Coordinates of C-alpha atoms in Angstrom, one line a residue:
X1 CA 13.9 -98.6 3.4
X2 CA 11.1 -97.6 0.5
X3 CA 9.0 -96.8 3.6
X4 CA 11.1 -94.7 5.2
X5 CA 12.0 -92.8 2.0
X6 CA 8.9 -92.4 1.2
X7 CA 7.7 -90.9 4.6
X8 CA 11.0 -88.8 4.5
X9 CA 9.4 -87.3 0.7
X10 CA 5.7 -86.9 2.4
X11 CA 7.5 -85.0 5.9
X12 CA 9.1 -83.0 3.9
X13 CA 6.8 -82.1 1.6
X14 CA 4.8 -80.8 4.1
X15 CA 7.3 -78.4 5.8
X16 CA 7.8 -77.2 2.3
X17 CA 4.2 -76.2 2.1
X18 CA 3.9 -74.9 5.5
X19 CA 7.2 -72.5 4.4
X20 CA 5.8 -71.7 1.2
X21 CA 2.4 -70.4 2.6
X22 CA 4.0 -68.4 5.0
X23 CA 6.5 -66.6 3.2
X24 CA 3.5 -65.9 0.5
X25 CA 1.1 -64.5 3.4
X26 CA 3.7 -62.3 4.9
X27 CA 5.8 -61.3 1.7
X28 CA 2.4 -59.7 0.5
X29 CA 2.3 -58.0 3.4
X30 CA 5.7 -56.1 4.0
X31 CA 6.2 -55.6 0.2
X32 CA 3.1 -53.1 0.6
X33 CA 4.0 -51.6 4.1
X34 CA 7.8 -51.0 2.3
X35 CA 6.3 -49.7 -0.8
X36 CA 4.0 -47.0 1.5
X37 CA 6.9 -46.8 4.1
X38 CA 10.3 -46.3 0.9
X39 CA 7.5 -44.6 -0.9
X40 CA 7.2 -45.3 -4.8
X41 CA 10.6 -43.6 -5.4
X42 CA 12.6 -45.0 -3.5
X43 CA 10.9 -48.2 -3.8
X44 CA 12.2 -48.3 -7.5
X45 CA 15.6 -47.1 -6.4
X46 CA 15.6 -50.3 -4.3
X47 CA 14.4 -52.8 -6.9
X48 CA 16.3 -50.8 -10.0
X49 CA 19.5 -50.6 -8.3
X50 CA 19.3 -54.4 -7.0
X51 CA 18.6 -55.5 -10.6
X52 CA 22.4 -54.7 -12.0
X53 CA 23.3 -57.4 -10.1
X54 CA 20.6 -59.5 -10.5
X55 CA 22.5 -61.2 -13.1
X56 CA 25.0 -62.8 -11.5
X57 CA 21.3 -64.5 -9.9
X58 CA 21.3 -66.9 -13.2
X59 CA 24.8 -67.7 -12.7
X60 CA 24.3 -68.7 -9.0
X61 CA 21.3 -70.5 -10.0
X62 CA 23.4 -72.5 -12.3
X63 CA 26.0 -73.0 -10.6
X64 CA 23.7 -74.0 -7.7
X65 CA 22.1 -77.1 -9.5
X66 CA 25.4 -78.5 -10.4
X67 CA 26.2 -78.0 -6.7
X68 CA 23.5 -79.5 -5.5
X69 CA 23.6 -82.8 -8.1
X70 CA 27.7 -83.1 -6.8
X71 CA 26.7 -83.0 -3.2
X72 CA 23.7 -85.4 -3.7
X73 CA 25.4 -88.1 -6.0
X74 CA 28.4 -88.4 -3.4
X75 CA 26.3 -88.5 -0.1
X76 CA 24.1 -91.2 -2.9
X77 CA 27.6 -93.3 -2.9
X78 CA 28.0 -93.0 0.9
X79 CA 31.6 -92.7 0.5
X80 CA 32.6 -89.7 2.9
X81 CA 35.7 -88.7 1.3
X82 CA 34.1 -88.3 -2.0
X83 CA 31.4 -86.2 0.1
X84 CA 34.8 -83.9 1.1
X85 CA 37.0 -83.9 -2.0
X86 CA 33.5 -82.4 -3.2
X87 CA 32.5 -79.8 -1.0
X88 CA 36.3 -78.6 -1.1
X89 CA 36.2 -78.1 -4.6
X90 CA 32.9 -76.7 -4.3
X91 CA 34.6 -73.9 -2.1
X92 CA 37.1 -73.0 -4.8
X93 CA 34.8 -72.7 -7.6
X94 CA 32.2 -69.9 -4.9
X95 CA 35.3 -68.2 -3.7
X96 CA 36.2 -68.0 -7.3
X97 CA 32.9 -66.5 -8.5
X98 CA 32.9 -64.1 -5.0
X99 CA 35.4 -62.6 -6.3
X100 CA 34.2 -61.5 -9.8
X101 CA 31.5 -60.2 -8.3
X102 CA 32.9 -57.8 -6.1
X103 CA 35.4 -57.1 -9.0
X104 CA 32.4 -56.4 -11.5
X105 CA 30.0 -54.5 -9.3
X106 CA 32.5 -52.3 -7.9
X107 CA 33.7 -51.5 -11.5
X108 CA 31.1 -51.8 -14.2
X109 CA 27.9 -51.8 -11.6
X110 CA 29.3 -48.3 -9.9
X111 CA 29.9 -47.1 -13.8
X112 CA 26.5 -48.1 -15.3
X113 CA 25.0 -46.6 -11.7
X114 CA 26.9 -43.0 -12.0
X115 CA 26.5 -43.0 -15.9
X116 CA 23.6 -44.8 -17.5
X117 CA 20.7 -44.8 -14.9
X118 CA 17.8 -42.3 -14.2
X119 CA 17.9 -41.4 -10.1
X120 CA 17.5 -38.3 -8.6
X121 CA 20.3 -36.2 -7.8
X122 CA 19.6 -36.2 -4.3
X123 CA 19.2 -40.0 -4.0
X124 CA 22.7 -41.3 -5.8
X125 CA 24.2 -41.3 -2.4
X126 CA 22.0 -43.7 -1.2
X127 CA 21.4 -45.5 -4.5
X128 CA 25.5 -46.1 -4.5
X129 CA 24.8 -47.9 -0.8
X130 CA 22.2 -49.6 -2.1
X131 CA 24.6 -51.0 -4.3
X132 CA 27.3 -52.0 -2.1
X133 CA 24.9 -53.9 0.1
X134 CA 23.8 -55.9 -2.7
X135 CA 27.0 -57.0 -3.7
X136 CA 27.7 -57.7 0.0
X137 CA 24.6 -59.7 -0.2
X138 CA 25.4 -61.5 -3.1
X139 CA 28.6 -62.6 -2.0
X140 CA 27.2 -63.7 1.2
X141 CA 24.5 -65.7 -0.8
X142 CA 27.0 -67.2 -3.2
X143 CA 29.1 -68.6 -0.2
X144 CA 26.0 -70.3 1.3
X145 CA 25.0 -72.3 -1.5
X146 CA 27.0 -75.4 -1.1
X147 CA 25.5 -75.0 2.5
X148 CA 21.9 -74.8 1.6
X149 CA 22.3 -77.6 -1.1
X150 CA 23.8 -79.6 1.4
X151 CA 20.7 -79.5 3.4
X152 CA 18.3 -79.9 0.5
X153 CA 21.1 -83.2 -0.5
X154 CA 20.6 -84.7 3.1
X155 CA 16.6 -83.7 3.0
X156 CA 16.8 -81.5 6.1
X157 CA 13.9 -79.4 5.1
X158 CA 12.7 -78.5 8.5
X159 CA 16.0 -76.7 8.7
X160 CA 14.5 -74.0 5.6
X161 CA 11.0 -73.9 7.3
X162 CA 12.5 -72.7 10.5
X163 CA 15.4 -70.7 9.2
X164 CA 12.3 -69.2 6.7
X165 CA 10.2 -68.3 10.0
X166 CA 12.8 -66.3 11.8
X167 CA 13.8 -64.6 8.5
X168 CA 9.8 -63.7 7.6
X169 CA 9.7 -62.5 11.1
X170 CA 12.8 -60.4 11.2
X171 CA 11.6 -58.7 7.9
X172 CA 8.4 -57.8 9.4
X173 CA 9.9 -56.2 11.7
X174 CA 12.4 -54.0 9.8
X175 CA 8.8 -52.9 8.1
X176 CA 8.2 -51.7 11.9
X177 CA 10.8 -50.1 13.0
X178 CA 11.0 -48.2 9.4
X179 CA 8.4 -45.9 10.2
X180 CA 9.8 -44.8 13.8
X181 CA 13.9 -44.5 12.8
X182 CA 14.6 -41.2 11.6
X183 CA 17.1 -41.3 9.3
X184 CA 17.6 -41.9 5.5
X185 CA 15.0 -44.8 4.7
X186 CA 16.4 -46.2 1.8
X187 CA 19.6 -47.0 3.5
X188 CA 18.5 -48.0 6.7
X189 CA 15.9 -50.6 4.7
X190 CA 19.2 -51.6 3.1
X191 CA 21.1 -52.1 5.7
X192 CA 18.7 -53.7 7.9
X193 CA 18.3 -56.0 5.2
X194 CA 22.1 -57.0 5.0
X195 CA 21.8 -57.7 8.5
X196 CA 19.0 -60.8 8.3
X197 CA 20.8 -62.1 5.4
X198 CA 23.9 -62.1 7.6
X199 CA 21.9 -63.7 10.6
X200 CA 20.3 -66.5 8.1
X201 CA 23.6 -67.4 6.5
X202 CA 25.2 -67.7 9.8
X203 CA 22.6 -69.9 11.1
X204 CA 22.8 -72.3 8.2
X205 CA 26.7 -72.3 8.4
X206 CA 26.6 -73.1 11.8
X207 CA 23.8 -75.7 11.1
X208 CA 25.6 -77.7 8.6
X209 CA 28.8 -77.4 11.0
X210 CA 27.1 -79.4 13.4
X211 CA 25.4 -81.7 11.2
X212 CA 27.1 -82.4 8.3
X213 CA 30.8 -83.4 8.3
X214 CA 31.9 -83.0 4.6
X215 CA 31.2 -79.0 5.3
X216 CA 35.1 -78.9 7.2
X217 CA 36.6 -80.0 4.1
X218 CA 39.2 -77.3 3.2
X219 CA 39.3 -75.6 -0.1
X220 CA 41.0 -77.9 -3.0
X221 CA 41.5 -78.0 -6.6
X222 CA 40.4 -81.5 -8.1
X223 CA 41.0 -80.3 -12.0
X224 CA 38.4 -83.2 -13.1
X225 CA 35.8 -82.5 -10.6
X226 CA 36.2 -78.9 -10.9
X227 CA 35.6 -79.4 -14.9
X228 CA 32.7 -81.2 -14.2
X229 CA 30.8 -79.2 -12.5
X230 CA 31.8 -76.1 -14.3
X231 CA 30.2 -78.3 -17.5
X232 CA 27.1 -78.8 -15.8
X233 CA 27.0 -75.2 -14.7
X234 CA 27.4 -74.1 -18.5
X235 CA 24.9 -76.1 -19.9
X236 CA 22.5 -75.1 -17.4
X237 CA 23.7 -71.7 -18.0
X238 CA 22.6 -71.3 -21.4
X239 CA 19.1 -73.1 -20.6
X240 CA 18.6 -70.2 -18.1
X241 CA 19.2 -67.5 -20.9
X242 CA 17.1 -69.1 -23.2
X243 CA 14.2 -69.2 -20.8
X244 CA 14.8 -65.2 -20.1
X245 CA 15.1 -64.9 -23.9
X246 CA 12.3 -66.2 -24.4
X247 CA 9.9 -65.2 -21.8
X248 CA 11.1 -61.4 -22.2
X249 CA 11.1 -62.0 -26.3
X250 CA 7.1 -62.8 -25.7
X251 CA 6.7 -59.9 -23.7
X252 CA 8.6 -57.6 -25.9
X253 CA 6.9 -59.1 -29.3
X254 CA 3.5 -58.2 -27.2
X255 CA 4.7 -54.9 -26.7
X256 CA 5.2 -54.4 -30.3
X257 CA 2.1 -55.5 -31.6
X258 CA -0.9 -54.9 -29.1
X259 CA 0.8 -52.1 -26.4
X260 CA 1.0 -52.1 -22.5
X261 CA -2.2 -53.3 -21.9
X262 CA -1.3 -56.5 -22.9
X263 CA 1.5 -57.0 -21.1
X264 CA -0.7 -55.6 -18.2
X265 CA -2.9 -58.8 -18.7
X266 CA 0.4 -61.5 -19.1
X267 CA 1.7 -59.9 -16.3
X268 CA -1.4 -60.7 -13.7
X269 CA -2.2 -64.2 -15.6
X270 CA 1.9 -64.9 -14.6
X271 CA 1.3 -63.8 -11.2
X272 CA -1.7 -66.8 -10.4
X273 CA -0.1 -69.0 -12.2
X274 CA 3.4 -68.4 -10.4
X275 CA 1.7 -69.0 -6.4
X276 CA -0.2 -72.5 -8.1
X277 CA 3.3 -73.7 -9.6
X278 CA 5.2 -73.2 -6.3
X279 CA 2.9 -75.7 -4.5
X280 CA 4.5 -78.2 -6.9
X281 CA 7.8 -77.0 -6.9
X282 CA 7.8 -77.7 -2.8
X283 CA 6.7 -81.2 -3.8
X284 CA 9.4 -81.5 -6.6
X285 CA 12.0 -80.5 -4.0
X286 CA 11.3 -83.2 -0.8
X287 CA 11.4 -85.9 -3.7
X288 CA 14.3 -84.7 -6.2
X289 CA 17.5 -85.4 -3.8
X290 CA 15.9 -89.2 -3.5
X291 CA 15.6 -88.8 -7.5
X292 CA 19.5 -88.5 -8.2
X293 CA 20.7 -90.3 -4.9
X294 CA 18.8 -93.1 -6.3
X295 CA 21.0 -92.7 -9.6
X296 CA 24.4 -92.7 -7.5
X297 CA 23.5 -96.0 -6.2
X298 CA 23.0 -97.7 -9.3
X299 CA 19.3 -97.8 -8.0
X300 CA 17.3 -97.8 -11.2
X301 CA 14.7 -99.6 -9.9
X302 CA 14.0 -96.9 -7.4
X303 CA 14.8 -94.2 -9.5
X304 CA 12.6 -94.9 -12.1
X305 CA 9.5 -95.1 -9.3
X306 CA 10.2 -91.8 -7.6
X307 CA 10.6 -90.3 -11.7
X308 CA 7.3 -91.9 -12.3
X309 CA 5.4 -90.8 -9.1
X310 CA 7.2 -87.4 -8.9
X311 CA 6.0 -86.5 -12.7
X312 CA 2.3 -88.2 -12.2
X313 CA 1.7 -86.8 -8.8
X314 CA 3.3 -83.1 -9.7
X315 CA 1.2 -83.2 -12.9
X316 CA -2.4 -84.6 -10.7
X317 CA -1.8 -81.7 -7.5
X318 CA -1.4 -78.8 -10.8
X319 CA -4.7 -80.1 -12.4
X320 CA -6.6 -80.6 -9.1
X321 CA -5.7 -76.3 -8.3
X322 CA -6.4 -75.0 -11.9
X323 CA -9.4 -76.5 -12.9
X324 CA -11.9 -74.5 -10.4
X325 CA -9.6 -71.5 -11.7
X326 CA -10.0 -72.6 -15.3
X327 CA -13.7 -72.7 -14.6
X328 CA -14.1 -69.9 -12.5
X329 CA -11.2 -67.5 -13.5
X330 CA -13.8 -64.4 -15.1
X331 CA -15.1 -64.5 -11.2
X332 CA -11.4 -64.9 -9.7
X333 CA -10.1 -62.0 -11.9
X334 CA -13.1 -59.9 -11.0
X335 CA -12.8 -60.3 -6.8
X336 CA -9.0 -59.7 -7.1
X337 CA -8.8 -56.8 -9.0
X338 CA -11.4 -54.0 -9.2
X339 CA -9.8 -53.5 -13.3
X340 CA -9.5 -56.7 -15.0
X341 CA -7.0 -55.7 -18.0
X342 CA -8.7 -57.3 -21.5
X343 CA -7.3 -60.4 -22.8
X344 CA -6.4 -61.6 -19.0
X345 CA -9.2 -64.5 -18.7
X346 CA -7.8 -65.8 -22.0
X347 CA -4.3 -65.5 -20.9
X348 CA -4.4 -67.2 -17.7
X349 CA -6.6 -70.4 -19.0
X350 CA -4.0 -70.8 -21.5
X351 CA -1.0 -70.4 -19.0
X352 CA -2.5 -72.6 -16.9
X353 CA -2.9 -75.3 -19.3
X354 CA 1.2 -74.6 -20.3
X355 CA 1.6 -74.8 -16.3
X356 CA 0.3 -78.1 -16.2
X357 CA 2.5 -79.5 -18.3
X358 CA 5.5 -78.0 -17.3
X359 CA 5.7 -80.3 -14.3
X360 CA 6.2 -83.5 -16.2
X361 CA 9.1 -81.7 -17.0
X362 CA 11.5 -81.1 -13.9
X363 CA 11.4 -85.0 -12.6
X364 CA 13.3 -85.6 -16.7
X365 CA 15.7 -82.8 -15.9
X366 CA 16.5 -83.7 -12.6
X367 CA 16.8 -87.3 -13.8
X368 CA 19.5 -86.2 -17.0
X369 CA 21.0 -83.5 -14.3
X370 CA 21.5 -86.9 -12.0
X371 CA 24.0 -89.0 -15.3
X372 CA 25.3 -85.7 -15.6
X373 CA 24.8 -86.0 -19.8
X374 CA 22.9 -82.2 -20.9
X375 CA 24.7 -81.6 -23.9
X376 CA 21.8 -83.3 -26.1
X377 CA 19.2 -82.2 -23.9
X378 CA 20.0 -78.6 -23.5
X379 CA 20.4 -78.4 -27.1
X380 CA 17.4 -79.5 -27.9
X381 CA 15.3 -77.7 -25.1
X382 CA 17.4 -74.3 -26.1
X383 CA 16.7 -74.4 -29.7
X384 CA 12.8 -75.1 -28.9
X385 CA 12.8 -72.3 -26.5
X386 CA 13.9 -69.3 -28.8
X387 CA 11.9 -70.4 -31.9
X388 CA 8.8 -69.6 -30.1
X389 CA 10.1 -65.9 -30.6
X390 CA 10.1 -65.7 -34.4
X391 CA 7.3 -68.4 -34.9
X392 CA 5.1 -65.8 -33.2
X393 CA 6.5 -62.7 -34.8
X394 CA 5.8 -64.4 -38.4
X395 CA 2.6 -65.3 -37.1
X396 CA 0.9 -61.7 -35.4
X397 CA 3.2 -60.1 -38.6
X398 CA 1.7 -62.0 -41.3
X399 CA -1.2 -63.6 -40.2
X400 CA -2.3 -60.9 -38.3
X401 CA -3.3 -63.0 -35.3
X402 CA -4.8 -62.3 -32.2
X403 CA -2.4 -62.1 -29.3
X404 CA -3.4 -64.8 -27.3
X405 CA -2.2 -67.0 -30.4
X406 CA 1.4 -66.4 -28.4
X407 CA 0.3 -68.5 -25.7
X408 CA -0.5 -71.4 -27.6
X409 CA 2.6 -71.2 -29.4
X410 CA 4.0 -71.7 -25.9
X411 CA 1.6 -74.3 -25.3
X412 CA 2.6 -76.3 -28.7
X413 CA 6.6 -75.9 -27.9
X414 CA 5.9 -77.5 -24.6
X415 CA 4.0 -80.3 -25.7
X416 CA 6.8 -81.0 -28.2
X417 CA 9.4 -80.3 -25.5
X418 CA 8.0 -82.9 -23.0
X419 CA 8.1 -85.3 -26.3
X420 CA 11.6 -85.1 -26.9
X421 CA 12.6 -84.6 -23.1
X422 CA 11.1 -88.2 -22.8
X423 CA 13.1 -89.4 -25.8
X424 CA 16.0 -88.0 -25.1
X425 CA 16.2 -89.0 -21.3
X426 CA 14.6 -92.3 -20.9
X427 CA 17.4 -94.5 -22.4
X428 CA 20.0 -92.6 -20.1
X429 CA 18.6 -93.6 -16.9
X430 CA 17.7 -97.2 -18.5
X431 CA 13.8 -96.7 -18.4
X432 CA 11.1 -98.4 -20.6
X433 CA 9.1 -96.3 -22.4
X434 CA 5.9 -98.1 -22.5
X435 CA 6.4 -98.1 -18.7
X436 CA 6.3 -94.2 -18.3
X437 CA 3.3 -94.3 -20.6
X438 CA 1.4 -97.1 -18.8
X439 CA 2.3 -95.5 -15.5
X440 CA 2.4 -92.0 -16.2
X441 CA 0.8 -90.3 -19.6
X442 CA -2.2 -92.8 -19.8
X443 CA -3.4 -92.2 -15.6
X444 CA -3.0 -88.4 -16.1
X445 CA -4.8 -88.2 -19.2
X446 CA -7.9 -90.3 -17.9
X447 CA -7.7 -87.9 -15.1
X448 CA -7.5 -84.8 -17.9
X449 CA -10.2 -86.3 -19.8
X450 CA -12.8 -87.0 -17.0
X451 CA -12.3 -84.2 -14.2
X452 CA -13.6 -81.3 -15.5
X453 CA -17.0 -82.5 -17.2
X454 CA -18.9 -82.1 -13.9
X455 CA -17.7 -78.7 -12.7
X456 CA -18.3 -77.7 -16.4
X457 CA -21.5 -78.6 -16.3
X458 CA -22.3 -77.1 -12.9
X459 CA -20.6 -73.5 -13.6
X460 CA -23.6 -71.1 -13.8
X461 CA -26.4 -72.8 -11.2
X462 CA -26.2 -70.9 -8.7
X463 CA -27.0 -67.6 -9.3
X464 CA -25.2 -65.4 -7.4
X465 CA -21.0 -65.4 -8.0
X466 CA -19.4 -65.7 -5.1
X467 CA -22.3 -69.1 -3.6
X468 CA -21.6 -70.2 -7.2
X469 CA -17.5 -70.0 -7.3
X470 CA -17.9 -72.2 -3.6
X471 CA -20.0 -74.4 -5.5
X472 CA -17.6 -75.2 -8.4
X473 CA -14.7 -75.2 -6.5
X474 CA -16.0 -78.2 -4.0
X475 CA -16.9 -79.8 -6.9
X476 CA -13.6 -79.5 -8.8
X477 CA -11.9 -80.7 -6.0
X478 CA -14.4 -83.8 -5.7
X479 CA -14.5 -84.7 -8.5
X480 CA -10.8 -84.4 -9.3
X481 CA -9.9 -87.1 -6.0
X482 CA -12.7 -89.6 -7.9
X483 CA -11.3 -89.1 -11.2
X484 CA -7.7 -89.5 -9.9
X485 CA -8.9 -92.7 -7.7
X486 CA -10.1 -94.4 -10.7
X487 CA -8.0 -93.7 -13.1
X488 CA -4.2 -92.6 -11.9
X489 CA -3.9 -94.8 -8.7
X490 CA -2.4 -98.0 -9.0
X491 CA -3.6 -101.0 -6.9
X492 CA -0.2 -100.5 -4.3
X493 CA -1.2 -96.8 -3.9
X494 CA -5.3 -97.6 -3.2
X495 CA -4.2 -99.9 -0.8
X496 CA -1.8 -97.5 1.1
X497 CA -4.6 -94.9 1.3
X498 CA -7.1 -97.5 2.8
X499 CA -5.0 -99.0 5.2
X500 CA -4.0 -95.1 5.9
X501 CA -7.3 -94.1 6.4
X502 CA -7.9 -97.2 8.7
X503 CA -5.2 -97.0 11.3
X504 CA -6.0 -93.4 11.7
X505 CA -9.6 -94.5 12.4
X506 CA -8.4 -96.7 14.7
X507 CA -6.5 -94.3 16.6
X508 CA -9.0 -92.0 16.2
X509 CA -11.7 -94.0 18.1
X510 CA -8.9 -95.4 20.7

C-alpha cells in the first residue's frame, strides 16, 4: 500500500510540474501580447477594477483549505456517507458566500467604482463590465471549490494538468483573436475571459460527476459540521491577513524610508523567488492529501513519514535551485534585466535563504490543519508575523539601518516561527521530537553546511560570465545530489534509488 502511495505522490508530482512549467511559459507570454494588445490603459483598468474584488480571494482561499481538510479526512475514513453529509454542507456554506458577493460588489464595488477610483470618463462603461464579469467570475470560482478540492482529496492531478492545457490554450487564443475583433477591447478581453472560466468549471463539474460520488449529495445544514469548518475557515482567515499585513507593512515601511527604488528591487527579488517556490509547492500538493488522509485513519505511523519526507525533501529541491542563484545572482540579475535596481542582489540572496526555510513550514500546517486544532498555532504564527512590522520601523528609525536589515528581520521571525511551529505541532499528531531532528533538521543541515563550498570556490574561473554561470550551475547541482547522498538519504531511500537505477538499466539494455 506504502508503494503505491508513494508512486501515487511521485506521479503526481510530476504532472504538477509539467502544469506548472507550462502555465509559467505561456502566462509570460499572453500577459505581454494583452498588455501591447489592452494597451497600458486599459491594461490597469483590467487589473485595478479586478482588484475590488480581489478580496473576497483571501476569503475563498480560507474557506478553500478547510474544504479541502473536510473532504480529505472523510474520503481518509472511507465512510461514504460522511464523504456526502460533507460535500452537502460544503454547498450551503459556497452558496452562502455566492451570495454576499454578488450582494457586495453590486453595492459597495459599483459605489467605490463610480465614486472613489481614477478611470477615464470614456472608459467607466467598460470598467463597470469589467466589474460585473468579475463578480460573475468569482461566483463561478467559489462554486467550484469543493469540486477542485475534491480532486486534489482523491489525488486526481492529471485532471488540473489537462484541464490547465485547454485553459492555457484557450487564453492564447483570446490573445489572437484580440487583435482582429473590432470592437471595444476591454470588454471583449473580459468577456472572452468569462467564457474559459465557464468552459473549465464546467469540465471539472462534470469531471467529478462522473468520478466522484459524494459530489450528488444535496445541499444540507449539519450545524456542527458547518461550525467546524467555518472555525477552521476563521483561523485561517486571520493568518491570511497577517501575511498581507505584513508583507505590504515591509513594503510600505520601505517606502517610507529608502523610496520606490527599493521597492523596485523587493519587487524583482519576489518575482525569482516566487517561480523557485512554486516547484515545491507542486511537490507539497501530490503529497499533502496523503498527509491528512493519513491523520483520518489513525495512521500516525504513516503520517509522521510523509511529514518527515515532505519537509526534508521540500527543504533539499529549494536548496538544490537557489544555491547556483545565490552564487550566481549579480550575473542572473544582469542577463534578465538590462537595469538592475540597487539593493536587488542583496535582496534576493536574503529572500532566498527566508524561501528555504519556509518549506519546512507547510508539511506542520497541513499536519495541525489535518487535527483540526489552529487556535494555538495561529496565534502564535499571527503575533510573529506583524511584529516584524514595528521591529523594523524601530530599527531603520533609530538605528538608522540599511534597508536590507528588513529581510533579515524576516529571516529571524522565520527561524523562530519554524521553532515554535515544531513545538506547537508535534505533540498533536503524537510525533517524537528527537525523531524529526534525527530525520529531518540534522540531514538538511549536513546538506546546508557542505553543498555550497565547492561552487563557492569555483565562482570566478572562468572568465567570461555566461561559460562561468554554466560552470557553477553544473557544479551546484553536482555537488548538491553528493551532499544530499551522504548526508540526507537514509539507508531505505539509497537503496530505492539503486535498485531504481538498476531495473531501468535492465530495461534499458533489454
Amino acid at each position: 500500500m506504502e508503494k503505491t502511495n508513494n508512486r501515487t505522490i511521485a506521479r503526481n508530482t510530476l504532472m504538477l510540474y509539467g502544469r506548472a512549467i507550462l502555465m509559467m511559459m505561456i502566462g509570460l507570454y499572453t500577459s505581454r501580447v494583452i498588455l501591447n494588445t489592452l494597451g497600458v490603459s486599459d491594461f490597469g483598468i483590467y487589473n485595478a477594477v479586478g482588484g475590488i474584488i480581489a478580496m473576497f480571494g483571501i476569503i475563498s482561499s480560507s474557506l478553500s483549505n478547510a474544504t479541502s481538510r473536510t473532504i480529505t479526512v472523510a474520503i481518509g475514513k472511507g465512510d461514504i456517507r460522511q464523504i456526502k453529509a460533507a460535500f452537502g454542507n460544503l454547498k450551503v456554506v459556497y452558496y452562502i458566500m455566492c451570495f454576499f458577493v454578488v450582494l457586495l460588489g453590486e453595492t459597495i464595488g459599483l459605489w467605490f467604482l463610480y465614486h472613489k477610483m481614477s478611470i477615464p470618463a470614456d472608459r467607466m462603461d467598460a470598467a463597470f463590465w469589467v466589474l460585473q464579469f468579475t463578480i460573475f467570475t468569482t461566483v463561478l470560482n467559489f462554486i467550484c471549490v469543493p469540486y477542485n478540492s475534491a480532486i486534489i482529496a482523491h489525488e486526481r492531478m492529471s485532471a488540473f494538468a489537462y484541464i490547465s492545457l485547454m485553459d492555457v490554450i484557450l487564453k492564447l487564443l483570446i490573445c489572437f483573436s484580440l487583435s482582429i475583433i473590432p470592437y471595444d477591447k476591454l470588454i471583449i478581453y473580459g468577456m472572452l475571459m468569462v467564457g474559459v472560466c465557464i468552459i473549465d468549471r464546467i469540465i471539472y463539474v462534470v469531471y467529478c460527476n462522473k468520478r466522484f460520488p459524494e459530489v450528488h449529495a444535496k445541499p444540507r445544514i449539519n450545524k456542527e459540521q458547518i461550525k467546524d469548518i467555518l472555525s477552521i475557515s476563521g483561523w485561517t482567515l486571520s493568518g491570511n491577513f497577517a501575511w498581507i499585513l505584513n508583507t505590504q507593512g515591509i513594503n510600505l515601511i520601505l517606502n517610507v524610508f529608502f523610496g520606490p527604488i527599493v521597492n523596485a528591487a523587493r519587487g524583482i527579488a519576489l518575482q525569482v523567488q516566487g517561480v523557485m517556490a512554486q516547484f515545491v509547492t507542486n511537490f507539497q500538493t501530490a503529497i499533502n492529501p496523503q498527509i491528512t488522509k493519513s491523520y483520518a485513519q489513525s495512521n500516525f505511523q504513516r503520517m509522521h513519514e510523509l511529514l518527515n519526507m515532505s519537509s526534508k525533501f521540500s527543504y533539499l529541491l529549494m536548496l538544490v535551485m537557489s544555491i547556483p542563484v545565490l552564487v550566481e545572482a549579480p550575473v542572473i540579475l544582469k542577463f534578465w534585466l538590462n537595469h538592475v535596481p540597487e539593493h536587488t542582489v542583496v535582496y534576493l540572496r536574503i529572500i532566498l535563504i527566508y524561501s528555504i526555510l519556509t518549506t519546512l513550514s507547510n508539511p506542520l500546517w497541513v499536519s495541525v490543519l489535518a487535527t483540526g486544532q489552529l487556535k494555538k498555532y495561529q496565534i502564535y504564527d499571527n503575533v510573529i508575523q506583524l511584529l516584524v512590522i514595528p521591529i523594523s520601523y524601530l530599527v531603520f528609525k533609530y538605528l538608522q539601518a540599511d534597508s536590507y536589515w528588513v529581510f533579515v528581520i524576516l529571516l529571524i521571525s522565520e527561524i523562530l516561527e519554524i521553532y515554535i511551529r515544531v513545538w506547537i505541532v508535534l505533540p498533536l499528531i503524537h510525533h517524537q521530537y528527537s525523531r524529526y531532528i534525527r530525520e529531518v533538521i540534522l540531514p538538511i543541515i549536513g546538506v546546508t553546511v557542505t553543498a555550497p563550498i565547492i561552487p563557492l570556490l569555483l565562482n570566478g574561473l572562468i572568465g567570461q560570465e555566461f561559460y562561468n554561470f554554466i560552470f557553477v550551475c553544473i557544479f551546484s547541482v553536482l555537488c548538491s545530489l553528493v551532499s544530499i547522498w551522504l548526508f540526507a538519504l537514509n539507508h531505505h531511500e539509497r537503496s530505492w534509488i539503486q535498485n531504481f537505477a538498476k531495473e531501468k538499466i535492465l530495461n534499458y539494455k533489454k
